[in-house]
Structure formats: structure tokens, C-alpha cells
Amino acid sequence: MTTNPTPLIVSFGEMLIDFVPDVAGVSLAESGGFIKAPGGAPANVACAITKLGGKSAFIGKVGDDEFGHMLVDILKKNGVNSEGVCYDPHARTALAFVTLKKNGEREFMFYRNPSADMLLQESELNMGLLKQAKVFHYGSISLISEPCRSAHLTAMKAAREAGTLLSYDPNVRLPLWPSSDAARDGIKSIWNEADFIKVSDDEVAFLTQGDPQKEDVVLSLWHDRLKLLVVTDGEKGCRYFTKSFKGRVPGFSVKVVDTTGAGDAFVGSLLLSVAKDTSIFDNEEKLREALSFSNACGAICTTQKGAIPALPSGSDALALMKSKAN
């Protein structure tokens, strides 16, 4: 009997350095020192998958500078395939200064004018990786400017033609868009292509300009190609919608230090479950189990600073689930 090879999940977009104040609850101006943390949602997702024992690759561009090489080293150390990463000889690796407010929530100040990730070209895409992928995952930051936008659209098309599942987490970062309307239009421009979409309650409010707790508001984001729409509600857990069922899975309450990467830990975990068994879209029991596990992964990620260093292993998540079940 042949065993199926571990399915590959390819993540596309930005990888950057987050500078996080070493003391929570102070403004960037007040902060005395910063901790250097690797970041960028699609890269975080790729690392979340390998941390849980899955197989992932990252496609994107960094600067041919110390920070760019550091980021690729971090991918490699985390077991992520980095064959799809290019170096730009002229542009710098993107930086973001992140303020941690008292409640662990964040504000961002970005240095990208233009940064290397924005300059990825269609001709630089690693098509071989895209064609091997079971799932192709992306955000919306790569849609903001050319040439990266065209590369993103080409990658989606190639993945779709190869029969790959398309996964979208818009990860709204308003300061990076020219305006709120441009962000809404840009994020929605590829909305109807995805098989799976994950949005936070705040993002539902932003995209619909309605109340994210109202089901009809959430369902205005549904489209016919979708197999699964998930709304994350922070520590309250998440809501799920498929063609044939819908529901809510409660979250886990933990002591929150830094919410950075929690959504990415959640998404990485869920994509791994989907890649291993696509019948999850039609099996509510399996889906609820996977979502509970993803909630646990997201919760653990909030208990320490930074995204990638805080990503949980499967045994961490199971231990949290077990401790709360008793």
C-alpha cells in the first residue's frame, strides 16, 4: 500500500521584520528599546504549518540585505521550503514598528517605499512549487502595488489551473493602502476566486460596514465558489459557514501578551487539516474538531511576544484543549 506524500501548502506574499517595543503598553515614541521579530502574515502561516508537522513553502521577495538573509534563514530553520524566495539587489526588506497596547492589541507603522516584497515580478514566480501545492494561501498586502499585484494574480491563476485549493486571509492593514475605499476595493477584487476565506470580526465590519455579529452581514461575504468561510472572534472562538452547515466553536481563554500571529497560527493549523483531508468541508464533526484545534493554536500564540517564536506545536495545542476540557 502506498502512503500519500505529505501535502504541500504554499504561502505567498510578504515577509518582513517587526520591531516590537520591549515594554507593552507604551507608544513607539515612548519605547526605550525594540525586539526584532520576523513577521509578515503569509510567512507566519508557512511557519505555523511546519511547526505542526506539515509541509510548507513560501514565495516572496526580500532585500539582498542582512535582514532579508536573516528572514530566509528563519524560514529554513523552521523547515519551510524557501526555493520560491527571491532577493532584490536594490530594495530593502520591509520593516514594521508595532505598538503593543495594554491589552496586547497592535498598531503598525510601516517602512516600505518601496520594499523588496512589493517588487516581486511574474517572471520570478516559482511555478514548480505552485503546481505541486495542495493549497495556495495568500493575503491582500501583495495586491496593493505593481509589479507584485500582477505576480499575485498570475500565481492564483496557475494554482487554480493546477487544481490547487485557494485560501485567502485578507489581513487588513489600512496604513498600507491609499485609502479605506481602495483597501475595500482591492481586497474584494479577488474575493470570488477563493475556496476558503478567513476573516476576523473587525475585518467583516470593515468590509461590509455592518455589524459583524449579524449573520446576514457575514453572509453578504459568501460567494458560490466558497467551500468554507470562517470568522474569527478573538478569544470567543470562531464562526463557520459552508454550503450545508454553519455554527460556532468556542475559543480558549489564556493570558494575552501579544496578539501578533494568532490569526496566522489559526490559519496554518486549519490549512493543514484541510490539506490532509478535504472532506472536512462536508463533514461538520471533522470541521468542528479542526476549528477547535485551530482556536487552541491561536490562543497559545497570544501568550508570548512575536509571531514565529510563539507558534505552537501540536502537543501544545492538544495540552491546552485537554486542560480546558477537564
XYZ file of C-alpha atoms in Angstrom:
326
model
C 0.000 0.000 0.000
C 1.411 3.417 -0.939
C 1.015 6.186 1.577
C 0.126 9.599 0.241
C 3.001 12.057 0.441
C 2.515 14.910 2.918
C 0.537 17.583 1.033
C 2.367 20.833 0.288
C 0.874 24.190 1.312
C 2.371 27.185 -0.495
C 2.101 30.607 1.098
C 2.566 33.777 -0.968
C 3.267 37.381 -0.042
C 5.296 39.479 2.356
C 7.907 38.613 4.938
C 9.305 41.450 6.998
C 10.825 42.412 10.318
C 8.529 43.590 13.104
C 10.152 45.804 15.714
C 8.152 45.279 18.889
C 8.660 47.516 21.980
C 10.342 45.603 24.803
C 7.720 47.029 27.185
C 3.993 46.575 26.449
C 1.578 49.473 26.659
C 3.882 52.283 25.511
C 3.775 54.290 22.294
C 6.548 53.942 19.714
C 7.892 57.338 20.753
C 7.988 56.362 24.440
C 9.585 52.978 23.865
C 13.175 52.677 25.033
C 14.030 49.534 23.086
C 12.648 47.179 20.452
C 12.781 43.440 19.987
C 13.415 42.322 16.405
C 10.780 39.759 15.394
C 10.321 38.096 11.993
C 6.840 38.707 10.619
C 4.551 39.016 7.627
C 1.317 37.056 7.765
C 1.916 34.637 4.832
C 5.379 33.746 6.181
C 3.926 33.250 9.669
C 1.356 30.837 8.200
C 4.103 28.848 6.439
C 5.995 28.510 9.742
C 2.809 27.632 11.656
C 2.268 24.692 9.283
C 5.761 23.216 9.708
C 5.640 23.716 13.486
C 2.567 21.450 13.456
C 4.377 18.822 11.375
C 3.085 19.866 7.948
C 4.945 20.715 4.743
C 5.016 24.309 3.516
C 6.802 26.624 1.101
C 6.975 30.407 0.953
C 7.025 32.506 -2.223
C 8.012 36.153 -1.928
C 10.850 38.652 -2.149
C 13.191 40.154 0.412
C 16.057 42.624 0.112
C 19.581 41.363 -0.513
C 20.464 42.787 2.903
C 21.170 41.426 6.365
C 17.512 41.398 7.328
C 16.493 39.608 4.118
C 19.085 36.874 4.649
C 18.069 36.612 8.306
C 14.429 36.046 7.286
C 15.309 33.313 4.792
C 17.447 31.656 7.484
C 14.429 31.730 9.798
C 12.282 30.040 7.140
C 14.926 27.345 6.715
C 15.339 26.840 10.485
C 11.566 26.386 10.689
C 11.640 23.760 7.944
C 9.878 25.927 5.353
C 10.887 25.408 1.708
C 12.440 28.738 0.621
C 13.123 27.908 -3.047
C 10.443 30.442 -4.027
C 12.133 33.374 -2.264
C 13.992 35.951 -4.389
C 16.403 38.677 -3.302
C 16.139 42.220 -4.642
C 19.592 43.804 -5.137
C 18.293 47.374 -4.777
C 15.254 47.479 -2.473
C 15.323 46.888 1.260
C 13.498 44.248 3.255
C 10.292 45.770 4.687
C 10.180 46.858 8.334
C 7.216 47.462 10.631
C 7.242 49.092 14.035
C 4.463 47.600 16.116
C 2.973 49.201 19.203
C 1.660 46.769 21.794
C -1.174 48.419 23.660
C -2.018 47.439 27.261
C -4.484 44.753 26.062
C -1.965 43.133 23.704
C -3.591 44.663 20.586
C -1.384 46.338 17.999
C -0.810 49.439 15.925
C 1.577 49.405 12.959
C 3.990 51.887 11.399
C 5.478 50.565 8.148
C 8.721 51.311 6.301
C 8.165 50.196 2.691
C 8.934 52.729 -0.018
C 9.119 50.523 -1.948
C 10.284 47.437 -0.108
C 11.521 44.279 -1.814
C 8.291 42.313 -1.277
C 6.385 44.840 -3.431
C 8.786 44.271 -6.339
C 8.249 40.550 -6.960
C 7.699 40.044 -10.705
C 5.677 37.426 -12.567
C 8.878 36.105 -14.181
C 10.305 35.389 -10.701
C 7.451 33.105 -9.602
C 8.463 29.531 -8.823
C 5.816 27.787 -10.938
C 7.094 24.324 -9.989
C 6.147 24.912 -6.343
C 2.727 26.296 -7.300
C 1.944 23.227 -9.402
C 2.850 20.842 -6.546
C 0.697 22.638 -3.986
C -2.447 21.128 -2.483
C -3.314 24.572 -1.050
C -2.188 28.034 -2.175
C -2.541 30.668 0.565
C -2.269 34.460 0.242
C -3.287 37.782 1.768
C -4.127 41.193 0.342
C -0.979 43.246 1.028
C 0.546 41.770 -2.137
C -2.342 43.350 -4.115
C -1.501 46.946 -3.182
C 1.107 47.797 -5.805
C 2.673 46.646 -9.045
C 4.558 44.554 -10.042
C 3.646 42.352 -7.061
C -0.107 42.578 -7.765
C 0.324 41.069 -11.252
C 2.590 38.351 -9.855
C -0.068 37.561 -7.234
C -2.844 37.281 -9.856
C -0.657 35.101 -12.102
C 0.205 32.811 -9.175
C -3.507 32.422 -8.309
C -4.329 31.574 -11.922
C -1.514 28.992 -12.138
C -2.584 27.397 -8.845
C -6.222 27.277 -9.950
C -5.256 25.623 -13.256
C -3.240 23.005 -11.332
C -6.350 22.132 -9.294
C -4.962 23.700 -6.115
C -7.309 24.969 -3.385
C -7.133 28.763 -2.975
C -7.025 30.131 0.571
C -7.423 33.851 1.366
C -6.877 35.736 4.607
C -7.139 39.421 3.690
C -5.234 40.614 6.786
C -6.409 44.214 6.508
C -3.565 46.683 7.165
C -5.149 50.051 6.416
C -1.995 52.227 6.695
C -0.566 50.429 3.652
C -3.465 51.298 1.322
C -4.004 54.718 -0.268
C -7.468 54.952 1.378
C -10.150 52.850 3.101
C -12.115 52.612 -0.141
C -9.022 51.494 -2.055
C -8.466 48.800 0.589
C -12.072 47.593 0.379
C -12.000 47.526 -3.438
C -8.570 45.877 -3.609
C -9.420 43.188 -1.058
C -12.734 42.426 -2.763
C -11.187 42.377 -6.264
C -10.134 38.710 -5.798
C -12.818 37.753 -3.244
C -14.788 35.460 -5.544
C -11.779 33.348 -6.541
C -11.137 31.729 -3.144
C -12.234 28.271 -1.983
C -11.607 29.206 1.654
C -11.649 32.619 3.331
C -10.803 33.525 6.914
C -11.712 36.983 8.208
C -11.708 38.499 11.680
C -14.841 40.112 13.122
C -13.140 43.536 12.713
C -12.456 42.785 9.041
C -16.111 41.806 8.491
C -17.096 45.187 9.973
C -14.613 46.999 7.724
C -15.511 45.153 4.506
C -19.300 45.225 4.943
C -19.604 48.410 7.033
C -22.170 46.418 9.025
C -22.386 44.627 12.376
C -20.068 41.571 12.227
C -22.171 39.697 14.807
C -25.189 39.670 12.472
C -25.351 36.559 10.336
C -26.858 38.293 7.290
C -23.952 40.771 7.366
C -21.396 37.928 7.386
C -23.277 36.049 4.684
C -23.117 39.091 2.390
C -19.465 37.992 2.028
C -20.450 34.492 0.837
C -19.986 33.523 -2.829
C -20.766 30.373 -4.804
C -17.218 29.123 -5.222
C -16.587 29.160 -1.443
C -16.302 25.871 0.396
C -15.729 27.472 3.801
C -15.956 30.947 5.312
C -14.564 31.359 8.835
C -14.973 34.443 11.012
C -12.604 34.648 13.982
C -13.977 36.368 17.095
C -10.791 36.657 19.162
C -10.905 34.735 22.420
C -14.598 33.980 21.875
C -13.570 31.491 19.175
C -14.859 31.395 15.619
C -17.918 31.001 13.399
C -18.008 28.816 10.296
C -20.213 28.759 7.203
C -20.247 26.127 4.448
C -22.779 25.326 1.720
C -24.597 22.898 4.004
C -23.938 23.849 7.637
C -22.881 26.650 9.943
C -22.056 27.107 13.610
C -19.751 28.491 16.275
C -16.776 26.892 18.031
C -15.786 28.404 21.402
C -12.243 29.652 21.979
C -9.835 29.230 24.886
C -9.164 31.966 27.423
C -5.473 32.500 28.143
C -3.348 35.352 29.493
C -2.801 37.532 26.418
C 0.649 39.100 25.998
C 0.722 39.855 22.251
C -1.907 39.004 19.618
C 0.657 39.130 16.764
C 0.483 35.953 14.692
C -2.575 34.463 16.433
C -4.657 34.580 13.269
C -1.765 33.072 11.321
C -1.381 30.208 13.824
C -5.135 29.615 13.438
C -4.976 29.648 9.631
C -1.858 27.451 9.411
C -3.476 24.848 11.618
C -6.736 24.873 9.661
C -4.973 24.676 6.276
C -3.021 21.660 7.487
C -6.293 19.936 8.440
C -7.810 20.840 5.054
C -4.754 19.698 3.062
C -4.746 16.332 4.839
C -8.471 15.747 4.328
C -10.597 17.925 2.048
C -13.753 16.031 3.115
C -13.634 18.393 6.118
C -15.713 20.876 4.072
C -18.596 18.377 4.041
C -18.156 16.798 7.476
C -19.264 19.110 10.277
C -17.875 16.969 13.075
C -14.391 16.879 11.490
C -14.559 20.608 10.774
C -15.530 21.487 14.364
C -12.680 19.357 15.683
C -10.196 21.084 13.350
C -11.538 24.543 14.287
C -11.245 23.825 17.996
C -7.635 22.747 17.454
C -7.033 25.941 15.420
C -8.597 28.039 18.207
C -6.149 26.435 20.653
C -3.218 27.212 18.312
C -4.308 30.858 18.029
C -4.739 31.155 21.803
C -1.274 29.749 22.590
C 0.300 32.152 20.107
C -1.009 35.136 22.125
C 0.758 34.045 25.323
C 4.217 35.244 24.241
C 5.744 38.103 22.209
C 6.300 37.905 18.469
C 4.635 35.694 15.870
C 7.001 32.931 14.704
C 8.659 32.263 18.100
C 5.186 31.996 19.689
C 3.788 29.456 17.192
C 2.626 26.278 18.975
C 3.400 22.624 18.351
C 0.539 20.158 18.042
C 1.217 18.802 21.515
C 0.974 22.359 22.957
C -2.451 22.803 21.378
C -3.708 19.383 22.487
C -2.496 20.065 26.035
C -4.472 23.340 26.140
C -7.595 21.595 24.785
C -7.230 18.844 27.365
C -6.671 21.250 30.263
C -9.835 23.192 29.383
C -11.898 20.042 28.854
C -11.415 18.867 32.459
